[in-house]
Short mmCIF file of C-alpha atoms in Angstrom, two decimals:
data_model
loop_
_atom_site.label_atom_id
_atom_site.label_comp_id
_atom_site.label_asym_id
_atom_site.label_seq_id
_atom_site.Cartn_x
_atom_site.Cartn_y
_atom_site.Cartn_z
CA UNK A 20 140.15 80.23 92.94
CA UNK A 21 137.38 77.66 93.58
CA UNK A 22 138.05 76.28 97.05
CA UNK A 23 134.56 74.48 97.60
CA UNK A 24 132.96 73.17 93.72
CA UNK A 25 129.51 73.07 92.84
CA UNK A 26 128.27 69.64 94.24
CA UNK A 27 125.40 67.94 93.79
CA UNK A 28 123.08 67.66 96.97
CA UNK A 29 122.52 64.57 98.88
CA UNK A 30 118.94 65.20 97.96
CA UNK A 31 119.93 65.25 94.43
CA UNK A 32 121.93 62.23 94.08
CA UNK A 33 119.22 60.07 95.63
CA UNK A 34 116.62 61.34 93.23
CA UNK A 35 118.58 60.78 90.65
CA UNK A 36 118.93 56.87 91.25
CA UNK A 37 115.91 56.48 92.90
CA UNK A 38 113.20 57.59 90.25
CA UNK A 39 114.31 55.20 87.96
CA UNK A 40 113.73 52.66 90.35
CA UNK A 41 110.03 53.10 91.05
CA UNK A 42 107.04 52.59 88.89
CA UNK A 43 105.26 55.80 88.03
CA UNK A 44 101.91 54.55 89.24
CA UNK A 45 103.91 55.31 92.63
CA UNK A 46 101.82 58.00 94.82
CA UNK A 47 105.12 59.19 95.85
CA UNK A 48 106.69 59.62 92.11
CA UNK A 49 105.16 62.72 90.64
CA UNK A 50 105.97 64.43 94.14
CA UNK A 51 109.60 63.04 94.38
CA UNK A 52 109.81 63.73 90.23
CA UNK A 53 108.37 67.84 90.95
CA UNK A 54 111.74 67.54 93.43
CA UNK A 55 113.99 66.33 90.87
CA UNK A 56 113.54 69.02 88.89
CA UNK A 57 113.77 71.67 91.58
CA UNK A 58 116.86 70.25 93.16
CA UNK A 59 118.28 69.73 89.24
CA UNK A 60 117.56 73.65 88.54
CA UNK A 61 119.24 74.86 91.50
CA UNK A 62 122.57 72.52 90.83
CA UNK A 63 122.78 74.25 87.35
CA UNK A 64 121.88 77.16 88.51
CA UNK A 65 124.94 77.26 91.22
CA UNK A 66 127.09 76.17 88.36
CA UNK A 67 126.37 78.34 86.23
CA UNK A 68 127.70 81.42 88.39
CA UNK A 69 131.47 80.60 87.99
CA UNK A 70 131.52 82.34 84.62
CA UNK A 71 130.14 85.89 85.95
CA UNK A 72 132.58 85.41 88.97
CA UNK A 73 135.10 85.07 86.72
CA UNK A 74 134.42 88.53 84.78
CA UNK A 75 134.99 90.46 88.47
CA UNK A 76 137.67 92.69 89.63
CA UNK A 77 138.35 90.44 91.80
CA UNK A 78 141.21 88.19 90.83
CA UNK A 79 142.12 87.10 94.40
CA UNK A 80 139.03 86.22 95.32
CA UNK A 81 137.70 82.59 96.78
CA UNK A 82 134.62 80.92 96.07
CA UNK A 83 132.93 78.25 98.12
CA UNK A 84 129.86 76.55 96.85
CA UNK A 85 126.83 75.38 98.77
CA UNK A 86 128.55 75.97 102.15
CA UNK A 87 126.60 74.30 104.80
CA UNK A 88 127.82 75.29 108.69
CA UNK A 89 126.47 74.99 111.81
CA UNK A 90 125.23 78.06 113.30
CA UNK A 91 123.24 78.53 117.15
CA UNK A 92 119.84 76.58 116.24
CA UNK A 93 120.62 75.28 113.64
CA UNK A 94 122.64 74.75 109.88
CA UNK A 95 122.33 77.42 107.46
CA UNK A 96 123.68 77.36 103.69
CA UNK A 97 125.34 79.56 101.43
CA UNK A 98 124.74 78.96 97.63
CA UNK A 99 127.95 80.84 96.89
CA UNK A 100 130.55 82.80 98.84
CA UNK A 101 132.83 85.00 97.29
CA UNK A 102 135.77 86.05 99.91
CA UNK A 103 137.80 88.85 99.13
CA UNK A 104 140.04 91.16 101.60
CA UNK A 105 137.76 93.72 101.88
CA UNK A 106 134.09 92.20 101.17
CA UNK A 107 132.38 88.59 101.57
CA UNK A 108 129.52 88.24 99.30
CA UNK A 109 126.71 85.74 99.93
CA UNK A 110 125.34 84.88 96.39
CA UNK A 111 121.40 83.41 96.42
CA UNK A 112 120.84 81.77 92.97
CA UNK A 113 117.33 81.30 92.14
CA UNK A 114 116.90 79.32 88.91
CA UNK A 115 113.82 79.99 87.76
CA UNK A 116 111.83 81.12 85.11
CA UNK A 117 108.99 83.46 83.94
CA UNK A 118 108.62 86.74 85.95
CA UNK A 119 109.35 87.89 89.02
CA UNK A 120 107.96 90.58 91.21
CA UNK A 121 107.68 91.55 94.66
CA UNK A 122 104.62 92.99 96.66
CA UNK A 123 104.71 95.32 99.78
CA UNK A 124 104.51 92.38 101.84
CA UNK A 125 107.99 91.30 100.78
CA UNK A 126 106.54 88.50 98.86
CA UNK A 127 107.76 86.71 95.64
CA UNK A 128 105.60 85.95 93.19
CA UNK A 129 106.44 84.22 89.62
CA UNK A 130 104.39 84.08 87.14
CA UNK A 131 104.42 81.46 84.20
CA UNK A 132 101.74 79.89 82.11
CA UNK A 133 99.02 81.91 83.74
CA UNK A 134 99.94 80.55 87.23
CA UNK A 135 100.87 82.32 89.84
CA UNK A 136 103.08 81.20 93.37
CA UNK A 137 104.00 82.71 96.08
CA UNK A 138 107.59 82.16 97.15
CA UNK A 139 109.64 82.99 100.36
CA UNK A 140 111.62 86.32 99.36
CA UNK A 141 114.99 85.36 98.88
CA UNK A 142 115.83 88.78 99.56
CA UNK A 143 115.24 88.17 103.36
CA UNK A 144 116.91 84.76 103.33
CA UNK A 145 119.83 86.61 102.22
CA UNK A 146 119.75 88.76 104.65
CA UNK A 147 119.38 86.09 107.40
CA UNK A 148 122.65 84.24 106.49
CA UNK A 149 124.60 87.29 106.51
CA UNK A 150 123.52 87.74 110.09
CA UNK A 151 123.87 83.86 110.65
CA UNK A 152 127.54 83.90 108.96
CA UNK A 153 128.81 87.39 110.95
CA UNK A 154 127.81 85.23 113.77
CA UNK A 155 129.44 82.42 112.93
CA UNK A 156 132.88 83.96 111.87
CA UNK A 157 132.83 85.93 115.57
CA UNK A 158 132.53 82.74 117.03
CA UNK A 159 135.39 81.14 115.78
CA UNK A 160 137.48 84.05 116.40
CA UNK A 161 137.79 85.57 112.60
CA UNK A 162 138.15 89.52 112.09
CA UNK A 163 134.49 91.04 111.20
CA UNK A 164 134.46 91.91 107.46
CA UNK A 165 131.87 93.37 105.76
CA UNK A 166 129.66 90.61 104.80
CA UNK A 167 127.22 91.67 101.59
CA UNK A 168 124.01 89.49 100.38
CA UNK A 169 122.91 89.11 96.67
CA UNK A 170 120.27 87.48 94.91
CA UNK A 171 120.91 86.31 91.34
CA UNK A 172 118.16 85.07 89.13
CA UNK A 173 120.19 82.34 86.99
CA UNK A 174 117.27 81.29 84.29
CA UNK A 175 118.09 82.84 81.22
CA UNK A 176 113.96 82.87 80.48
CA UNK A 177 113.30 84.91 83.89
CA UNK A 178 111.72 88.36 83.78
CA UNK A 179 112.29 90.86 86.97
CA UNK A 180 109.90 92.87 87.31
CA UNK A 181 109.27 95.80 90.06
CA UNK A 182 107.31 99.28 90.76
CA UNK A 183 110.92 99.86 92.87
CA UNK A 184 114.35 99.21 92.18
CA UNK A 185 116.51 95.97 94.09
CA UNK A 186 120.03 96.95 93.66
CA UNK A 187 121.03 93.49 95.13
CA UNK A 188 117.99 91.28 93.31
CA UNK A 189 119.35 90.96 89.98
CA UNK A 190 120.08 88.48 86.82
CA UNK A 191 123.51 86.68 86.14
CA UNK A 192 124.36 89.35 83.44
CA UNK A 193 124.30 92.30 86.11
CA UNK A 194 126.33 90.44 89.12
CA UNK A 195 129.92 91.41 87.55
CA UNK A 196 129.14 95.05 87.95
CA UNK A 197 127.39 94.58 91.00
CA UNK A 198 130.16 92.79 92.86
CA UNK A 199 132.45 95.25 91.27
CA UNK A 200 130.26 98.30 92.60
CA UNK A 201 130.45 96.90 95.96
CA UNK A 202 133.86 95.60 96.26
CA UNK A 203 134.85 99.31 95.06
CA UNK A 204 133.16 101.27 98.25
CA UNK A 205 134.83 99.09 100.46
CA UNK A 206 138.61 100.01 100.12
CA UNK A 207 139.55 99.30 103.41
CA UNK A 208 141.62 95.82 103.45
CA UNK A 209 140.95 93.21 106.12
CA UNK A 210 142.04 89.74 105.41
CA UNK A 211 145.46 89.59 103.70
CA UNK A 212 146.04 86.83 101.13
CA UNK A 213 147.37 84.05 103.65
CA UNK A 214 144.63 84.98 106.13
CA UNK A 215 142.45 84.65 103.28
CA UNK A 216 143.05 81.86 102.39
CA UNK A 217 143.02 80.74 106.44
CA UNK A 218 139.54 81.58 106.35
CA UNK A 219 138.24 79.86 103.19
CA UNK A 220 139.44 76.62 103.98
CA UNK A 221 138.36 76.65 107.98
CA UNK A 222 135.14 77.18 106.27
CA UNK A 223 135.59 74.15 103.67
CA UNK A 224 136.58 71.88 106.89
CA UNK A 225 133.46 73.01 109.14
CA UNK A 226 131.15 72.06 106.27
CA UNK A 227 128.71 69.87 106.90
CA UNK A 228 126.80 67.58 104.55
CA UNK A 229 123.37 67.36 105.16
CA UNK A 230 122.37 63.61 105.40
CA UNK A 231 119.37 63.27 104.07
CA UNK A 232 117.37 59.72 103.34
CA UNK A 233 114.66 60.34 100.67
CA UNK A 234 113.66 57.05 101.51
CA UNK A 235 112.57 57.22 104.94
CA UNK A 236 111.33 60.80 104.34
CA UNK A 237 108.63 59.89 102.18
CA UNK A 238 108.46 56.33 104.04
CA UNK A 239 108.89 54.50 100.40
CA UNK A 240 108.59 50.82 101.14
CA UNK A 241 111.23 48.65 99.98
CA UNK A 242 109.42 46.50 97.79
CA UNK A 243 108.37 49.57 95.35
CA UNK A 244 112.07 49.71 94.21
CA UNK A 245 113.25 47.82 91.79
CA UNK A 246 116.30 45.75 92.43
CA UNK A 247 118.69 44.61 89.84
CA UNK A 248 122.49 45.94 87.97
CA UNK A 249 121.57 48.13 85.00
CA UNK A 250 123.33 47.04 81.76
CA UNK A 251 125.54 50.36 81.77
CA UNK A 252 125.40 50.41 77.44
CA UNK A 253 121.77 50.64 77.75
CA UNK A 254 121.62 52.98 80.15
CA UNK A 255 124.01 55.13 78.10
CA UNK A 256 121.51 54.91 75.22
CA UNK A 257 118.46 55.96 77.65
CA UNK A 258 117.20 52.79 78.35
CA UNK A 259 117.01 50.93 81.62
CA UNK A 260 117.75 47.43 81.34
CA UNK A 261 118.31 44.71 83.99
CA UNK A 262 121.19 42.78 83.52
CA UNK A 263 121.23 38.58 84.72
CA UNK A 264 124.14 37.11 86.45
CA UNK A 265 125.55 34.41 84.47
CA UNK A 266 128.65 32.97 86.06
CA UNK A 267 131.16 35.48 86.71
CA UNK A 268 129.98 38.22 84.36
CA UNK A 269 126.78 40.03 84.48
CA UNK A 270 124.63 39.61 80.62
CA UNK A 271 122.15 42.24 79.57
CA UNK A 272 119.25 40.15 77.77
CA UNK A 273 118.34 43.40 75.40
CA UNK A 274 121.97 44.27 73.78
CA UNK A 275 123.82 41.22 74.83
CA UNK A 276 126.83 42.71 76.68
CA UNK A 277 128.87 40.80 79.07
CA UNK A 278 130.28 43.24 82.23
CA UNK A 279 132.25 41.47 84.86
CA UNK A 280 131.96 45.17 86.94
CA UNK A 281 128.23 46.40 86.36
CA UNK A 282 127.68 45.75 89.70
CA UNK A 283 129.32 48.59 91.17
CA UNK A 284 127.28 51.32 90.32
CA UNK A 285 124.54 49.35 91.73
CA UNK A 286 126.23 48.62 94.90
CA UNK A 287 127.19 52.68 95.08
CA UNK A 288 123.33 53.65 94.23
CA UNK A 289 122.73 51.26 97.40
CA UNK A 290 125.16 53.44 99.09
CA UNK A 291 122.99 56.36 98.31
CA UNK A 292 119.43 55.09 99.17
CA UNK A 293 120.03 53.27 102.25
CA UNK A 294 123.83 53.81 104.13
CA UNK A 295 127.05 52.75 103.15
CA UNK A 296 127.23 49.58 105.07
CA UNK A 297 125.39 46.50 103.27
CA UNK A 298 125.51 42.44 104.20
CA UNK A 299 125.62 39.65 102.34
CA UNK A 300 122.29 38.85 101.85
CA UNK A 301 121.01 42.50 101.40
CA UNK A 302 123.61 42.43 98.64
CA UNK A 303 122.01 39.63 97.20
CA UNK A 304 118.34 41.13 97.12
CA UNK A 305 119.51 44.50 95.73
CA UNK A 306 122.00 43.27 92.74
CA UNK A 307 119.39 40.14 92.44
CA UNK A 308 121.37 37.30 92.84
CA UNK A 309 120.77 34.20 94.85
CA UNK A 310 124.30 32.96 95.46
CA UNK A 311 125.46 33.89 98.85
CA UNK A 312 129.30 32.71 97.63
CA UNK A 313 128.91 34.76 94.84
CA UNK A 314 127.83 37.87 96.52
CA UNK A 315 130.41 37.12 99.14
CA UNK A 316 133.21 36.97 96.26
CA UNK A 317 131.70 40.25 94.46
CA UNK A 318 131.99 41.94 98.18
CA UNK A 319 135.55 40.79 98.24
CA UNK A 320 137.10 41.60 95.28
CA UNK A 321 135.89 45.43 95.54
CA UNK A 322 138.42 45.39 98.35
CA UNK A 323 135.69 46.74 100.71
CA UNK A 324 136.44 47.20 104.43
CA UNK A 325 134.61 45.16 106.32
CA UNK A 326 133.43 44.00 110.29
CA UNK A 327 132.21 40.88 111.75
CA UNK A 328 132.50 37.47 110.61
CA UNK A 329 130.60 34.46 108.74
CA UNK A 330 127.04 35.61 108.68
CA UNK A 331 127.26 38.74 110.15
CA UNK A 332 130.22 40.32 108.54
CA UNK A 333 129.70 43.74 107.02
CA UNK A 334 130.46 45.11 104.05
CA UNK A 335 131.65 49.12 104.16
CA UNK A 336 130.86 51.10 100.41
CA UNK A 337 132.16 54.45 101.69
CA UNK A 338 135.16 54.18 99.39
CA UNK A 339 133.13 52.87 96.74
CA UNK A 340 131.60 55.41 96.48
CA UNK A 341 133.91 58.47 97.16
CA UNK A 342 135.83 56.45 94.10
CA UNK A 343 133.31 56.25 91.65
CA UNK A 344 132.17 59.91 92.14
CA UNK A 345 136.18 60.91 91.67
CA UNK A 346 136.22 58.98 88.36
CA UNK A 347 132.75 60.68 87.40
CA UNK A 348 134.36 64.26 87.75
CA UNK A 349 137.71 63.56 86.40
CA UNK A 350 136.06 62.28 82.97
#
C-alpha cells in the first residue's frame, strides 16, 4: 500500500513553469534546462519502482516516496521506503544511463558518448540515511528494526559494470529478488500490522517539503520572465501562446479561443515562482492586465482568502493551488 506517492519536487515544478518563461539567450537557461532534465529523470525514475515493489513477497508492505525528515544537522531524504514487520528498506534510484562502474576509491563513474563523470557513490549515501533514519526512529521512540539500503539503477539503457560484485547496487529487474532475499533472512517480526501502519504514517506527517525558490537561487531578475496567461489549447498542441484580456474572457490571438478561466494556471505558476500570497497590482503585471477592478474581480471570484484592505489587501493562492494539482492527478 502506497502511503506517501511519487511527487514531483518543488525544484521540479518550478522548472517546469519557469523555462518556458525565459528566453534561451538567458545565461541562466542552459544551466536551469541541464536541471530540468536531471530533476525530470529522477521523478520517473522514483515512479517507475512501484511495479518491481509490487512483484515482492511482501504483500503487507508500505511504501513512502521521497520522504524528507529532519534529522540532528540537518534534512535527509529517502527516494523510497519499503516498511515491512521485519525489514525497512531504503531504495536509492539512480536514473541514468550508459555504464556504471566503481573504482577502489568508492567512486562512480558513468560513461556515455565517450565522456566520462565522476559521481558521489550512491552506495555510501545509502548507507548514510540508514544511519540518519535508525537515528531518527530512536528518537521518536519507535522499536529498532533492521533498516537495509539499496541502490537501483532505473534507466533501462544503463550498463553495471564491476571487477567485484554489489549485492545491493543493482537494476530494477533484480530488486524483487533482492528484497525478497533480504526480507527472507530476517524472520524475526517486529512491527505488527497496526504498529505498522503507526509508523508509516508518523513518518508521512513529519515530512517536510523542501522550499526551494529557483528564482532567488540563481538570482533571475524579474524582468527576464515573461508575463502573460497561456492560451491552454495552444499549449496543449506544444505551442506557447499569450492570450489578451478582452472584457471578461481572456482571447488567444493565434487559435482564437475565448477562456473566461485561463488565468488560473497562471496565477498557480505565480504560486510556484514567487509565494503563494500575490496583490493586486502584482496580479496585474504577471497575468498582464492593466485594470486594477478587473484584477480585483478575477482575485475575487477564485474565492481566495485574503488580508488587509483597499490597497493593501492580499490575495492567498495556497488553495489554488493544492486544487489545481488535485484535479491534475485525478485526471
Amino acid at each position: 500500500m502506497i502511503i506517501r506517492p511519487p511527487e514531483k519536487t518543488p525544484l521540479l515544478k518550478q522548472l517546469e513553469v519557469l523555462l518556458p518563461r525565459i528566453d534561451r539567450s538567458n545565461p541562466n537557461f542552459e544551466k536551469l534546462d541541464n536541471l530540468l532534465g536531471r530533476e525530470t529523470a529522477g521523478y520517473f525514475g522514483e515512479t517507475s519502482l512501484h511495479y518491481y515493489f509490487s512483484l515482492t513477497d511482501s504483500e503487507e508492505a508500505l511504501l513512502l516516496y521521497g520522504l524528507r525528515l529532519q534529522g540532528k544537522d540537518n534534512a535527509f531524504q529517502i527516494d523510497a521506503l519499503l516498511l515491512t514487520g521485519s525489514v525497512c528498506f531504503i531504495v536509492e534510484a539512480k536514473n541514468l544511463k550508459g555504464t556504471i562502474s566503481f573504482n577502489q576509491n568508492d567512486q562512480m563513474i558513468r560513461t556515455l558518448d565517450q565522456i566520462t563523470e565522476t559521481f558521489p557513490n550512491p552506495e555510501i549515501q545509502a548507507a548514510v540515511q540508514r544511519w540518519q533514519l535508525s537515528d531518527f526512529l530512536a528518537k521518536h521512540g519507535f522499536p529498532a528494526i533492521p533498516i537495509h539500503p539499496v541502490v537501483t539503477f532505473t534507466h533501462p539503457r544503463v550498463i553495471l559494470q564491476s571487477d567485484q560484485k554489489y549485492d545491493d547496487i543493482l537494476t530494477n529487474e533484480r530488486l524483487p529478488s533482492r528484497i525478497n532475499a533480504i526480507k527472507s533472512a530476517h524472520a524475526k517480526v517486529v512491527y505488527q500490522k497496526q504498529q505498522l501502519y503507526k509508523l508509516a504514517h508518523f513518518l508521512n506527517e513529519k515530512h517536510q517539503a523542501n522550499h526551494y525558490f529557483v528564482i532567488q537561487r540563481y538570482q533571475i531578475a524579474y524582468h527576464h520572465i515573461r508575463r502573460g496567461v497561456w492560451c491552454p489549447s495552444c499549449q496543449f498542441n506544444g505551442k506557447r501562446i499569450i492570450m489578451h484580456r478582452i472584457k471578461r474572457y481572456w482571447y488567444c490571438p493565434a487559435c482564437r479561443e475565448k477562456n473566461n478561466t485561463a488565468h488560473i494556471q497562471a496565477l498557480c505558476e505565480y504560486a510556484l515562482l514567487f509565494g503563494t500570497s500575490i496583490t493586486n497590482k502584482q496580479a496585474r503585471l504577471f497575468l498582464g492586465i492593466e485594470s486594477n477592478s478587473t484584477a480585483k474581480r478575477i482575485l475575487i471570484n477564485i474565492g481566495l482568502e485574503t488580508s488587509g484592505e483597499t490597497k493593501g489587501r492580499i490575495y492567498y493562492l495556497d488553495k489554488l493551488l493544492e486544487q489545481n494539482y488535485k484535479r491534475r492527478n485525478d485526471r
